[in-house]
Coordinates of C-alpha atoms in Angstrom, one line a residue:
X1 CA 17.8 8.6 -35.3
X2 CA 21.3 8.3 -36.1
X3 CA 22.0 12.2 -35.3
X4 CA 20.6 11.8 -32.2
X5 CA 22.6 8.8 -31.4
X6 CA 25.9 10.5 -32.3
X7 CA 24.4 13.7 -30.3
X8 CA 24.2 11.4 -27.2
X9 CA 27.8 9.8 -27.6
X10 CA 29.0 13.5 -28.2
X11 CA 27.4 14.6 -24.8
X12 CA 28.8 11.3 -23.3
X13 CA 32.3 12.0 -24.2
X14 CA 32.1 15.5 -23.0
X15 CA 30.7 14.4 -19.5
X16 CA 33.6 11.7 -19.4
X17 CA 36.1 14.7 -20.2
X18 CA 34.9 16.6 -17.4
X19 CA 34.8 13.7 -15.2
X20 CA 38.4 13.0 -16.0
X21 CA 39.5 16.4 -15.3
X22 CA 37.8 16.5 -12.0
X23 CA 39.1 13.1 -10.8
X24 CA 42.1 12.6 -8.5
X25 CA 45.4 11.8 -10.4
X26 CA 46.1 8.0 -10.8
X27 CA 48.4 7.8 -8.0
X28 CA 45.9 9.5 -5.7
X29 CA 42.7 7.6 -7.3
X30 CA 41.2 4.4 -5.5
X31 CA 38.8 1.7 -6.1
X32 CA 36.3 4.2 -4.6
X33 CA 36.7 6.8 -7.1
X34 CA 36.0 4.2 -9.8
X35 CA 32.9 3.0 -7.9
X36 CA 31.8 6.9 -8.3
X37 CA 32.9 7.0 -11.7
X38 CA 30.9 4.3 -12.4
X39 CA 27.6 5.3 -11.0
X40 CA 28.1 8.7 -12.8
X41 CA 28.5 7.1 -16.0
X42 CA 25.1 5.2 -15.5
X43 CA 23.4 8.0 -14.5
X44 CA 24.1 9.8 -17.5
X45 CA 23.7 6.9 -20.0
X46 CA 20.2 6.4 -18.5
X47 CA 19.4 10.1 -19.0
X48 CA 20.8 9.7 -22.8
X49 CA 18.2 7.2 -23.3
X50 CA 20.2 3.8 -23.2
X51 CA 18.2 0.9 -21.4
X52 CA 18.4 0.7 -17.7
X53 CA 18.7 -2.9 -17.1
X54 CA 21.5 -3.6 -19.8
X55 CA 23.3 -0.3 -19.0
X56 CA 23.6 -1.4 -15.1
X57 CA 24.4 -4.9 -16.2
X58 CA 27.1 -3.6 -18.6
X59 CA 28.7 -0.9 -16.5
X60 CA 28.7 -3.4 -13.6
X61 CA 30.7 -6.1 -15.6
X62 CA 33.1 -3.9 -17.0
X63 CA 34.2 -2.3 -13.9
X64 CA 34.1 -5.6 -12.0
X65 CA 36.5 -6.8 -14.4
X66 CA 38.9 -3.7 -13.4
X67 CA 38.3 -4.3 -9.6
X68 CA 39.4 -7.8 -10.1
X69 CA 42.4 -7.1 -12.1
X70 CA 41.1 -8.3 -15.4
X71 CA 40.3 -11.6 -13.8
X72 CA 37.6 -12.8 -16.3
X73 CA 36.6 -16.0 -14.2
X74 CA 36.0 -13.9 -10.9
X75 CA 33.9 -11.3 -12.9
X76 CA 31.6 -13.9 -14.5
X77 CA 31.2 -15.7 -11.1
X78 CA 29.8 -12.6 -9.4
X79 CA 27.7 -11.9 -12.3
X80 CA 26.0 -15.4 -12.0
X81 CA 25.8 -15.3 -8.4
X82 CA 24.1 -12.0 -8.3
X83 CA 21.4 -13.1 -11.1
X84 CA 21.1 -16.2 -9.3
X85 CA 20.3 -14.2 -5.9
X86 CA 17.6 -12.6 -7.8
X87 CA 15.9 -15.6 -9.1
X88 CA 15.5 -16.9 -5.9
X89 CA 14.1 -14.1 -4.3
X90 CA 10.3 -15.3 -3.7
X91 CA 9.1 -11.7 -3.4
X92 CA 9.3 -10.9 -7.1
X93 CA 6.6 -13.5 -7.7
X94 CA 4.0 -11.2 -6.7
X95 CA 5.1 -8.7 -9.1
X96 CA 3.5 -10.6 -12.4
X97 CA 0.6 -11.4 -10.7
X98 CA -0.4 -8.3 -9.3
X99 CA 0.1 -6.3 -12.8
X100 CA -1.8 -9.1 -14.3
X101 CA -4.8 -8.4 -12.0
X102 CA -4.2 -4.6 -12.8
X103 CA -4.6 -5.3 -16.6
X104 CA -7.8 -7.5 -16.2
X105 CA -9.6 -4.9 -14.0
X106 CA -8.7 -2.1 -16.6
X107 CA -10.2 -4.2 -19.5
X108 CA -13.4 -5.1 -17.5
X109 CA -14.8 -1.7 -18.2
X110 CA -15.4 -1.3 -14.3
X111 CA -13.7 2.2 -14.0
X112 CA -16.3 3.8 -16.7
X113 CA -19.2 2.6 -14.7
X114 CA -17.4 3.3 -11.2
X115 CA -16.8 7.0 -12.6
X116 CA -20.1 7.4 -13.8
X117 CA -21.8 6.1 -10.5
X118 CA -19.6 8.1 -8.1
X119 CA -20.1 11.4 -9.9
X120 CA -23.6 10.9 -9.7
X121 CA -23.6 10.0 -6.0
X122 CA -21.3 13.2 -5.2
X123 CA -23.4 15.4 -7.4
X124 CA -24.2 17.7 -4.5
X125 CA -20.4 18.3 -3.3
X126 CA -18.7 21.3 -5.0
X127 CA -15.9 19.9 -7.3
X128 CA -18.1 16.7 -7.4
X129 CA -16.3 15.9 -10.9
X130 CA -13.2 16.4 -9.6
X131 CA -13.7 14.6 -6.1
X132 CA -15.3 11.7 -8.3
X133 CA -12.1 11.5 -10.4
X134 CA -9.8 11.4 -7.1
X135 CA -11.9 8.6 -5.7
X136 CA -11.8 6.3 -8.7
X137 CA -8.3 7.1 -9.2
X138 CA -7.4 6.0 -5.3
X139 CA -9.7 3.1 -6.1
X140 CA -8.3 2.2 -9.5
X141 CA -4.5 2.7 -8.1
X142 CA -5.3 0.3 -5.1
X143 CA -6.5 -2.5 -7.8
X144 CA -3.9 -1.7 -10.1
X145 CA -0.8 -0.1 -8.9
X146 CA 0.3 1.0 -12.2
X147 CA 0.8 4.9 -12.6
X148 CA 0.4 4.9 -16.4
X149 CA -2.4 2.9 -16.9
X150 CA -4.4 5.1 -14.5
X151 CA -3.5 8.6 -15.8
X152 CA -4.2 7.3 -19.4
X153 CA -7.4 5.8 -18.5
X154 CA -8.7 8.5 -16.4
X155 CA -7.8 11.0 -18.9
X156 CA -9.7 9.4 -21.6
X157 CA -12.6 9.1 -19.1
X158 CA -12.7 12.3 -17.0
X159 CA -10.8 14.9 -19.0
X160 CA -13.7 15.2 -21.7
X161 CA -16.3 15.3 -18.8
X162 CA -14.5 18.0 -16.6
X163 CA -13.9 20.0 -19.9
X164 CA -17.3 19.8 -20.9
X165 CA -18.8 20.8 -17.4
X166 CA -16.5 23.7 -17.7
X167 CA -13.6 23.1 -15.5
X168 CA -10.5 25.0 -15.5
X169 CA -8.1 23.3 -17.5
X170 CA -5.4 23.3 -15.5
X171 CA -7.7 22.1 -12.4
X172 CA -8.5 18.7 -14.3
X173 CA -5.2 18.2 -15.3
X174 CA -3.9 18.3 -12.0
X175 CA -6.8 16.1 -10.6
X176 CA -6.1 13.5 -13.0
X177 CA -2.3 13.7 -12.6
X178 CA -2.3 13.6 -8.7
X179 CA -4.8 11.0 -8.7
X180 CA -3.0 8.6 -11.0
X181 CA -0.1 8.6 -9.2
X182 CA -1.6 7.7 -6.0
X183 CA -0.6 4.2 -7.5
X184 CA 2.7 4.5 -6.4
X185 CA 2.1 4.8 -2.6
X186 CA -1.3 2.9 -1.9
X187 CA -0.9 -1.1 -2.0
X188 CA -0.8 -3.3 -3.6
X189 CA 2.1 -1.0 -4.8
X190 CA 4.7 -2.4 -7.1
X191 CA 7.1 0.2 -6.1
X192 CA 6.8 -1.1 -2.5
X193 CA 7.4 -4.7 -3.3
X194 CA 10.5 -3.5 -5.2
X195 CA 11.9 -1.6 -2.2
X196 CA 11.1 -4.0 -0.2
X197 CA 13.2 -6.6 -2.1
X198 CA 15.9 -4.2 -2.5
X199 CA 16.0 -2.9 1.2
X200 CA 15.4 -6.3 2.6
X201 CA 12.2 -4.9 4.5
X202 CA 9.0 -6.8 4.9
X203 CA 6.5 -6.1 2.2
X204 CA 3.8 -6.9 4.3
X205 CA 4.8 -4.6 6.9
X206 CA 5.2 -1.9 4.1
X207 CA 1.8 -2.4 2.7
X208 CA 0.4 -1.9 6.2
X209 CA 2.5 1.4 6.8
X210 CA 1.5 2.7 3.4
X211 CA -2.2 2.4 4.1
X212 CA -2.7 5.4 6.5
X213 CA -0.6 7.7 4.5
X214 CA -2.1 6.9 1.4
X215 CA -5.5 7.6 2.6
X216 CA -4.1 10.8 4.3
X217 CA -2.8 12.1 0.9
X218 CA -5.9 11.1 -1.0
X219 CA -8.1 13.1 1.6
X220 CA -5.9 16.1 1.2
X221 CA -6.5 15.9 -2.5
X222 CA -10.2 16.0 -2.0
X223 CA -10.2 18.5 0.6
X224 CA -8.0 21.1 -1.9
X225 CA -10.6 20.3 -4.7
X226 CA -13.7 20.9 -2.3
X227 CA -12.1 24.0 -0.6
X228 CA -11.2 25.6 -4.2
X229 CA -14.4 24.9 -5.8
X230 CA -16.4 26.6 -2.8
X231 CA -14.1 29.6 -3.0
X232 CA -13.8 30.1 -6.8
X233 CA -17.0 28.0 -8.4
X234 CA -15.5 29.0 -12.1
X235 CA -12.8 26.8 -11.9
X236 CA -14.8 23.9 -11.0
X237 CA -18.6 24.6 -11.3
X238 CA -21.3 22.6 -9.9
X239 CA -23.2 19.8 -12.1
X240 CA -26.3 21.2 -13.9
X241 CA -29.5 19.6 -13.4
X242 CA -29.2 17.8 -16.5
X243 CA -26.4 16.2 -15.8
X244 CA -27.7 15.2 -12.1
X245 CA -30.6 13.2 -13.8
X246 CA -30.6 9.4 -13.2
X247 CA -32.7 7.3 -15.7
X248 CA -34.7 4.9 -13.6
X249 CA -35.4 1.2 -14.4
X250 CA -38.6 0.3 -15.5
X251 CA -39.7 -1.1 -12.0
X252 CA -38.7 1.7 -10.1
X253 CA -40.3 4.1 -12.8
X254 CA -43.7 2.5 -12.5
X255 CA -43.6 2.8 -8.6
X256 CA -42.8 6.2 -8.7
X257 CA -45.6 6.8 -11.5
X258 CA -48.0 5.0 -8.9
X259 CA -47.1 6.1 -5.5
X260 CA -45.2 9.5 -6.4
X261 CA -43.5 9.6 -3.2
X262 CA -39.6 10.4 -2.8
X263 CA -39.2 7.8 -0.2
X264 CA -38.2 4.9 -2.2
X265 CA -38.5 2.3 0.9
X266 CA -42.3 3.2 1.8
X267 CA -43.1 3.0 -1.8
X268 CA -41.5 -0.5 -2.4
X269 CA -43.3 -1.8 0.9
X270 CA -46.8 -0.5 -0.3
X271 CA -45.8 -1.9 -4.1
X272 CA -45.2 -5.3 -2.3
X273 CA -48.5 -5.6 -0.7
X274 CA -50.9 -3.1 -2.7
X275 CA -51.5 -2.1 -6.0
X276 CA -49.1 -2.2 -9.0
X277 CA -49.1 -0.9 -12.6
X278 CA -48.7 -3.0 -15.8
X279 CA -46.9 -6.6 -15.7
X280 CA -45.0 -5.8 -12.6
X281 CA -44.8 -8.7 -10.3
X282 CA -44.3 -8.9 -6.4
X283 CA -40.9 -10.7 -7.2
X284 CA -39.5 -7.8 -8.8
X285 CA -40.8 -5.4 -6.3
X286 CA -39.2 -7.5 -3.5
X287 CA -35.7 -7.6 -5.2
X288 CA -35.7 -4.1 -5.3
X289 CA -36.7 -3.9 -1.7
X290 CA -34.0 -6.4 -0.7
X291 CA -31.5 -4.3 -3.1
X292 CA -32.4 -1.0 -0.8
X293 CA -32.2 -2.7 2.6
X294 CA -28.7 -4.1 1.8
X295 CA -27.1 -1.5 4.2
X296 CA -29.2 -2.3 7.0
X297 CA -28.8 -6.0 6.4
X298 CA -24.9 -5.4 6.3
X299 CA -24.7 -3.2 9.2
X300 CA -27.0 -5.9 11.3
X301 CA -24.4 -8.7 10.5
X302 CA -21.4 -6.7 11.5
X303 CA -23.1 -5.3 14.6
X304 CA -24.2 -9.2 15.4
X305 CA -20.7 -10.5 14.8
X306 CA -19.3 -7.5 17.6
X307 CA -22.2 -8.3 20.0
X308 CA -21.3 -12.0 19.6
X309 CA -17.5 -11.4 20.1
X310 CA -18.0 -8.8 23.1
X311 CA -20.6 -11.2 25.2
X312 CA -18.9 -14.6 24.7
X313 CA -18.2 -16.2 27.6
X314 CA -14.8 -15.8 28.7
X315 CA -12.7 -19.0 29.1
X316 CA -12.0 -20.2 32.7
X317 CA -8.6 -19.1 34.3
X318 CA -6.4 -22.0 35.6
X319 CA -6.7 -21.6 39.7
X320 CA -3.4 -21.9 41.2
X321 CA -4.3 -21.2 44.5
X322 CA -4.4 -24.9 45.2
X323 CA -0.7 -25.5 44.3
X324 CA 2.0 -25.9 46.9
X325 CA 4.3 -23.0 47.0
X326 CA 7.7 -23.5 48.3
X327 CA 8.4 -20.0 49.9
X328 CA 11.3 -18.1 51.0
X329 CA 12.1 -20.7 53.8
X330 CA 12.4 -23.6 51.3
X331 CA 14.8 -21.7 49.0
X332 CA 17.1 -20.7 51.8
X333 CA 17.5 -24.1 52.9
X334 CA 18.6 -25.4 49.6
X335 CA 22.2 -25.7 48.6
X336 CA 23.1 -23.7 45.5
X337 CA 26.1 -26.3 45.3
X338 CA 25.3 -29.7 43.9
X339 CA 27.1 -32.6 45.1
X340 CA 27.0 -35.7 43.5
X341 CA 28.7 -37.8 46.5
X342 CA 26.6 -41.0 47.1
X343 CA 28.5 -41.5 50.2
X344 CA 27.3 -38.0 51.9
X345 CA 23.9 -39.0 53.2
X346 CA 25.5 -42.0 55.1
X347 CA 28.2 -39.7 56.6
X348 CA 25.6 -37.3 57.9
X349 CA 23.9 -40.1 59.7
X350 CA 26.9 -41.0 61.4
X351 CA 27.4 -37.5 62.8
X352 CA 23.9 -37.4 64.8
X353 CA 22.3 -34.9 62.2
X354 CA 19.7 -37.3 61.6
X355 CA 15.9 -36.8 63.2
X356 CA 14.7 -39.2 65.8
X357 CA 12.5 -41.7 64.4
X358 CA 9.6 -40.5 66.6
X359 CA 9.3 -37.3 65.3
X360 CA 9.6 -38.3 61.6
X361 CA 6.6 -40.6 62.2
X362 CA 4.7 -37.8 64.1
X363 CA 5.2 -35.3 61.0
X364 CA 4.2 -37.9 58.5
X365 CA 1.0 -38.5 60.3
X366 CA 0.2 -34.9 61.0
X367 CA 1.1 -33.5 57.5
X368 CA -2.0 -35.5 55.9
X369 CA -4.2 -34.3 58.0
X370 CA -3.3 -30.8 57.6
X371 CA -3.3 -31.0 54.0
X372 CA -6.7 -33.1 53.3
X373 CA -9.1 -30.7 54.3
X374 CA -8.1 -28.1 51.7
X375 CA -7.5 -30.9 49.3
X376 CA -10.8 -32.0 49.4
X377 CA -12.2 -28.1 49.6
X378 CA -10.4 -27.5 46.2
X379 CA -12.4 -29.5 43.8
X380 CA -15.6 -27.9 44.8
X381 CA -14.2 -24.2 44.4
X382 CA -12.5 -25.5 41.0
X383 CA -15.9 -26.4 39.7
X384 CA -17.5 -23.3 40.8
X385 CA -15.2 -21.1 39.1
X386 CA -15.6 -22.4 35.5
X387 CA -19.6 -22.4 36.1
X388 CA -19.5 -18.9 37.4
X389 CA -17.3 -17.4 34.5
X390 CA -19.2 -19.3 31.8
X391 CA -22.3 -17.1 31.8
X392 CA -22.1 -14.4 28.9
X393 CA -20.5 -11.1 29.5
X394 CA -23.2 -8.0 29.3
X395 CA -22.4 -6.1 26.2
X396 CA -20.2 -2.7 27.1
X397 CA -22.0 0.9 26.9
X398 CA -19.7 1.5 23.8
X399 CA -21.6 -1.2 22.1
X400 CA -25.1 0.1 22.8
X401 CA -23.8 3.7 22.0
X402 CA -22.3 2.8 18.6
X403 CA -25.4 0.6 17.6
X404 CA -27.6 4.0 18.4
X405 CA -25.2 5.9 16.2
X406 CA -25.5 3.5 13.6
X407 CA -29.4 3.2 13.6
X408 CA -29.7 6.9 13.7
X409 CA -27.5 7.1 10.4
X410 CA -29.6 4.2 8.9
X411 CA -32.8 6.4 9.5
X412 CA -31.5 9.4 8.2
X413 CA -30.2 7.4 5.4
X414 CA -33.7 5.6 4.7
X415 CA -35.6 8.9 5.0
X416 CA -33.7 10.5 2.3
X417 CA -33.6 7.7 0.0
X418 CA -35.4 8.6 -3.0
X419 CA -35.8 6.4 -6.3
X420 CA -33.0 8.2 -7.8
X421 CA -30.6 7.9 -5.2
X422 CA -31.5 3.8 -5.1
X423 CA -30.5 3.9 -8.7
X424 CA -27.5 5.3 -7.7
X425 CA -26.7 2.9 -5.2
X426 CA -27.3 0.1 -7.4
X427 CA -24.8 1.6 -10.1
X428 CA -22.5 1.3 -7.4
X429 CA -23.2 -2.0 -6.1
X430 CA -22.2 -3.2 -9.7
X431 CA -19.2 -1.1 -9.8
X432 CA -17.7 -0.1 -6.8
X433 CA -18.5 -3.1 -4.3
X434 CA -16.9 -6.1 -6.3
X435 CA -13.9 -3.8 -6.8
X436 CA -13.9 -2.8 -3.2
X437 CA -14.5 -6.6 -2.1
X438 CA -11.5 -7.6 -4.4
X439 CA -9.0 -5.3 -3.0
X440 CA -10.0 -5.8 0.5
X441 CA -9.7 -9.5 0.1
X442 CA -6.3 -9.2 -1.3
X443 CA -5.1 -6.4 1.1
X444 CA -6.7 -7.9 4.1
X445 CA -5.2 -11.5 3.8
X446 CA -1.8 -9.6 3.2
X447 CA -2.0 -7.3 6.3
X448 CA -3.2 -9.8 8.7
X449 CA -1.2 -12.7 8.1
X450 CA -3.7 -14.8 6.2
X451 CA -1.7 -15.0 3.0
X452 CA 1.8 -14.0 1.8
X453 CA 2.0 -11.0 -0.7
X454 CA 2.8 -13.9 -3.4
X455 CA -0.3 -16.0 -2.4
X456 CA -2.7 -12.7 -2.0
X457 CA -1.4 -11.7 -5.6
X458 CA -2.6 -15.0 -6.9
X459 CA -5.9 -14.5 -5.3
X460 CA -6.3 -11.0 -6.8
X461 CA -5.3 -12.6 -10.4
X462 CA -8.0 -15.0 -10.3
X463 CA -10.5 -12.7 -8.9
X464 CA -9.4 -10.1 -11.9
X465 CA -10.7 -13.3 -14.0
X466 CA -13.7 -13.7 -12.3
X467 CA -14.5 -10.2 -12.2
X468 CA -14.0 -9.7 -16.2
X469 CA -15.8 -13.0 -16.7
X470 CA -18.7 -11.6 -14.7
X471 CA -19.1 -8.4 -16.8
X472 CA -18.4 -10.4 -20.0
X473 CA -15.2 -8.8 -21.1
X474 CA -13.2 -12.1 -20.7
X475 CA -12.2 -13.3 -24.1
X476 CA -9.0 -14.5 -25.9
X477 CA -7.8 -11.0 -26.8
X478 CA -8.1 -9.3 -23.5
X479 CA -6.5 -12.6 -22.0
X480 CA -3.6 -12.1 -24.7
X481 CA -3.2 -8.6 -24.4
X482 CA -3.3 -8.6 -20.7
X483 CA -0.7 -11.5 -20.4
X484 CA 1.5 -9.8 -23.1
X485 CA 1.4 -6.7 -21.0
X486 CA 2.4 -8.3 -17.9
X487 CA 5.2 -10.5 -19.2
X488 CA 6.6 -7.2 -20.7
X489 CA 6.4 -5.2 -17.2
X490 CA 7.6 -8.2 -15.3
X491 CA 10.5 -8.6 -17.7
X492 CA 11.5 -4.9 -17.4
X493 CA 11.4 -5.1 -13.5
X494 CA 13.2 -8.5 -13.3
X495 CA 16.0 -7.2 -15.6
X496 CA 16.4 -4.1 -13.3
X497 CA 16.8 -6.2 -10.5
X498 CA 19.4 -8.3 -12.1
X499 CA 21.3 -5.3 -13.4
X500 CA 20.8 -3.9 -10.0
X501 CA 22.3 -6.6 -8.3
X502 CA 25.4 -6.8 -10.4
X503 CA 25.9 -3.1 -10.1
X504 CA 25.3 -2.9 -6.4
X505 CA 28.1 -5.8 -6.2
X506 CA 30.4 -4.1 -8.3
X507 CA 30.1 -0.7 -6.5
X508 CA 30.5 -2.4 -3.1
X509 CA 33.6 -4.3 -4.4
X510 CA 35.2 -1.0 -5.6
X511 CA 34.4 0.5 -2.3
X512 CA 32.3 3.2 -3.5
X513 CA 29.7 2.3 -0.8
X514 CA 32.6 2.9 1.8
X515 CA 33.5 6.1 0.3
X516 CA 30.0 7.6 0.2
X517 CA 29.3 6.3 3.9
X518 CA 32.6 8.1 5.0
X519 CA 31.7 11.2 3.4
X520 CA 28.1 11.3 4.5
X521 CA 29.5 10.2 8.1
X522 CA 32.1 13.4 7.7
X523 CA 29.2 15.9 7.5
X524 CA 28.3 15.3 11.3
X525 CA 24.8 15.4 10.1
X526 CA 21.7 15.2 12.6
X527 CA 19.0 12.4 11.6
X528 CA 16.7 15.4 10.5
X529 CA 19.6 16.8 8.2
X530 CA 20.5 13.2 6.7
X531 CA 16.7 12.8 6.1
X532 CA 16.6 16.1 4.5
X533 CA 19.7 15.8 2.2
X534 CA 18.5 12.4 1.2
X535 CA 14.8 13.3 0.2
X536 CA 16.2 16.4 -1.6
X537 CA 18.7 14.3 -3.6
X538 CA 15.7 11.5 -4.3
X539 CA 13.4 14.3 -5.4
X540 CA 16.0 15.9 -7.9
X541 CA 16.4 12.5 -9.3
X542 CA 12.9 12.0 -9.8
X543 CA 13.1 14.6 -12.6
X544 CA 15.3 12.8 -15.4
X545 CA 14.8 9.1 -13.8
X546 CA 11.9 6.8 -13.2
X547 CA 11.3 5.4 -9.8
X548 CA 12.7 2.0 -10.9
X549 CA 15.8 3.1 -11.6
X550 CA 15.9 5.5 -8.2
X551 CA 15.2 2.5 -6.3
X552 CA 17.3 -0.2 -7.7
X553 CA 20.5 2.0 -8.1
X554 CA 20.5 4.6 -5.2
X555 CA 18.5 2.8 -2.5
X556 CA 21.4 0.3 -1.9
X557 CA 23.5 3.2 -1.4
X558 CA 20.9 4.9 1.1
X559 CA 20.0 1.9 3.1
X560 CA 23.4 1.0 4.7
X561 CA 23.5 4.5 6.1
X562 CA 20.5 4.2 7.9
X563 CA 21.5 2.4 11.1
X564 CA 24.2 5.4 11.7
X565 CA 21.3 7.7 12.1
X566 CA 18.7 5.2 13.7
X567 CA 16.3 5.5 10.8
X568 CA 13.7 2.6 10.4
X569 CA 14.0 1.2 6.9
X570 CA 10.2 0.9 6.8
X571 CA 9.8 4.6 7.8
X572 CA 12.5 5.7 5.0
X573 CA 10.8 3.6 2.2
X574 CA 7.1 5.4 3.4
X575 CA 9.1 8.8 2.8
X576 CA 10.6 7.6 -0.3
X577 CA 7.2 6.5 -1.8
X578 CA 5.7 10.0 -1.0
X579 CA 8.8 11.6 -2.4
X580 CA 8.5 9.4 -5.5
X581 CA 4.9 10.6 -6.1
X582 CA 6.2 14.5 -5.9
X583 CA 9.0 13.4 -8.5
X584 CA 6.2 12.3 -10.9
X585 CA 4.4 15.8 -10.8
X586 CA 7.6 18.0 -10.8
X587 CA 8.4 19.7 -14.1
X588 CA 10.5 19.5 -16.4
X589 CA 10.4 15.8 -16.5
X590 CA 6.9 14.6 -15.1
X591 CA 6.2 11.4 -16.8
X592 CA 2.3 11.8 -15.5
X593 CA 2.3 15.0 -17.6
X594 CA 3.2 12.9 -20.6
X595 CA 0.9 10.1 -20.2
X596 CA -1.9 12.6 -19.7
X597 CA -0.7 14.7 -23.1
X598 CA -0.9 11.7 -24.8
X599 CA -4.4 11.5 -24.4
X600 CA -5.8 14.9 -23.8
X601 CA -8.0 16.9 -26.5
X602 CA -6.0 19.0 -28.9
X603 CA -6.5 22.4 -27.1
X604 CA -4.8 21.1 -23.9
X605 CA -1.2 22.4 -23.8
X606 CA 1.8 20.8 -21.9
X607 CA 2.3 23.9 -19.9
X608 CA -1.5 23.5 -18.6
X609 CA -0.9 20.4 -17.2
X610 CA 2.4 21.3 -15.5
X611 CA 0.9 24.3 -13.8
X612 CA -2.0 22.2 -12.9
X613 CA 0.2 19.7 -11.3
X614 CA 1.9 22.4 -9.1
X615 CA -0.5 22.7 -6.0
X616 CA -0.7 19.1 -5.8
X617 CA 3.0 18.8 -5.7
X618 CA 3.1 21.1 -2.7
X619 CA 0.2 19.0 -1.2
X620 CA 2.5 16.2 -1.4
X621 CA 5.4 18.0 0.1
X622 CA 3.2 19.0 3.1
X623 CA 2.3 15.3 3.4
X624 CA 5.8 14.4 3.6
X625 CA 6.1 17.0 6.5
X626 CA 3.2 15.9 8.4
X627 CA 4.4 12.2 8.1
X628 CA 7.6 13.0 9.5
X629 CA 6.4 15.0 12.2
X630 CA 3.7 12.3 13.1
X631 CA 5.6 9.3 12.0
X632 CA 2.8 7.1 13.7
X633 CA 0.6 7.6 10.8
X634 CA 2.9 5.0 8.9
X635 CA 4.1 3.2 12.0
X636 CA 1.1 2.5 14.0
X637 CA -0.6 -0.2 12.0
X638 CA 2.6 -2.5 11.6
X639 CA 3.6 -2.0 15.0
X640 CA 0.0 -3.2 16.2
X641 CA 0.1 -6.0 13.7
X642 CA 3.4 -7.5 13.9
X643 CA 5.8 -5.9 16.5

């Protein structure tokens, strides 16, 4: 350990010497150059293994002290103000709650059941185990948002299963690492919370914007696995008949022995009203029939809500035809200058401009006679309009087409529903749907504005507790371990924010931000060239640094440049999230590879994991290109909901 420390200090001294030689002379050096020197030293110190948060704080305080001309009071005041600004950031409250939810879901053993049920449900697809792994990773990433936890757990669950099924080692490693990194992009991502707090972008809009890009990237992964398994079955062999077998519960096994039919619904109906073997009761059969009919009941419930919505009576519009309208004649007769001279009417009367008394009387008596018939007729017309509009609106043709399509899908589903498929559906019902309901409740409440991210995170943490309790996994040991890991992760993120705030304040005080802006603007870049340059820099930084360090150190440098190139910070954040997934899969420093290597079987080498990740890294780069060419993939939902 001491040798490594000495080696690190030696490298630091050599780099400092090189920077000192390359820097301008003291007479030419400005505070901006000191800011760039501070930035370089921070990156080098982090690469040498020094704690990121305390490195940021230490460098920030030291260089602020020099910027204030060795004024200790101003330096400490800046440190306190920067720390207080982080402490009053309400967005950070959601981080420990989301992390706590993720650790509880991880320890409720839901993922093992989910993976098993998904790979049985997708058994007939090419590369079924790989597809099931990606879907499980996507769902688990949505529930946790922690890359290390997803890759580690799926390495323990899916890697042995795929190796046993004859999958290529590189293919299996690439699927697990790529699927595990989806937690960076798919909400509720902790990265998006940190980016939103750093860039001043609404976390709600970031979550809404990241939904479809995350879904697009997961779909690209799945399509790649299916196509490659179809072209080369040796890399992802299909499941054997033995692996496809599903053990039936006693109720379904008894009904299958009695009626021997492949159609589960007809057998359940016959078992409800006909003969039954052994001690099978009608209540047990009715329970299984109710479970089998859940898709039809859910579809009927949703279609009923849609029907009631599209056929609801429209509210009567206010009829403005009877209102008195002052036309252009009235406007032209009015004076645009307002006089408050009270003697003016009397002066007009003396000049002979007043109307004759007879004319005034005639007009006053004729006007009511002209208005009165219309006034009498209006109430009847106004009463008739709401009565006509209160009738139900007929359902549009699109609704009936949708109803026919849903009915056809349900008929096809029930015609193919065997006892084995019903058993798989029950497995999904106990593993997939509770987790999906929790995810939809959390994300739906955020995206549709029912709750803030902090409130939705509290709901998610409570839902994680309920799930762990429902699966009988909630005990003091699980609660203690989840709380400890949550406190550890939260402390790391919050201290990073404190260090980043002090560092950014010192960097701006030294003029480093202004120097960077002048340099970038002097290049004469177009918006496309600026985006390419920034994304290449972030991609290269992703090799030695983690995403937290990239967000808190370099985003405050990039964000002020976005208005010059007319780049939306929300769109830039989506590109950064996709880019950092690529950095997680790019050798030589790919954190996902080391997570997987720690739990892989002994025969799996690090080079095999690296080779397996490369195709998925190119898929991510292609996804970034698609998102840039079609930005509405990420911007459509935020614009519809919030703009």
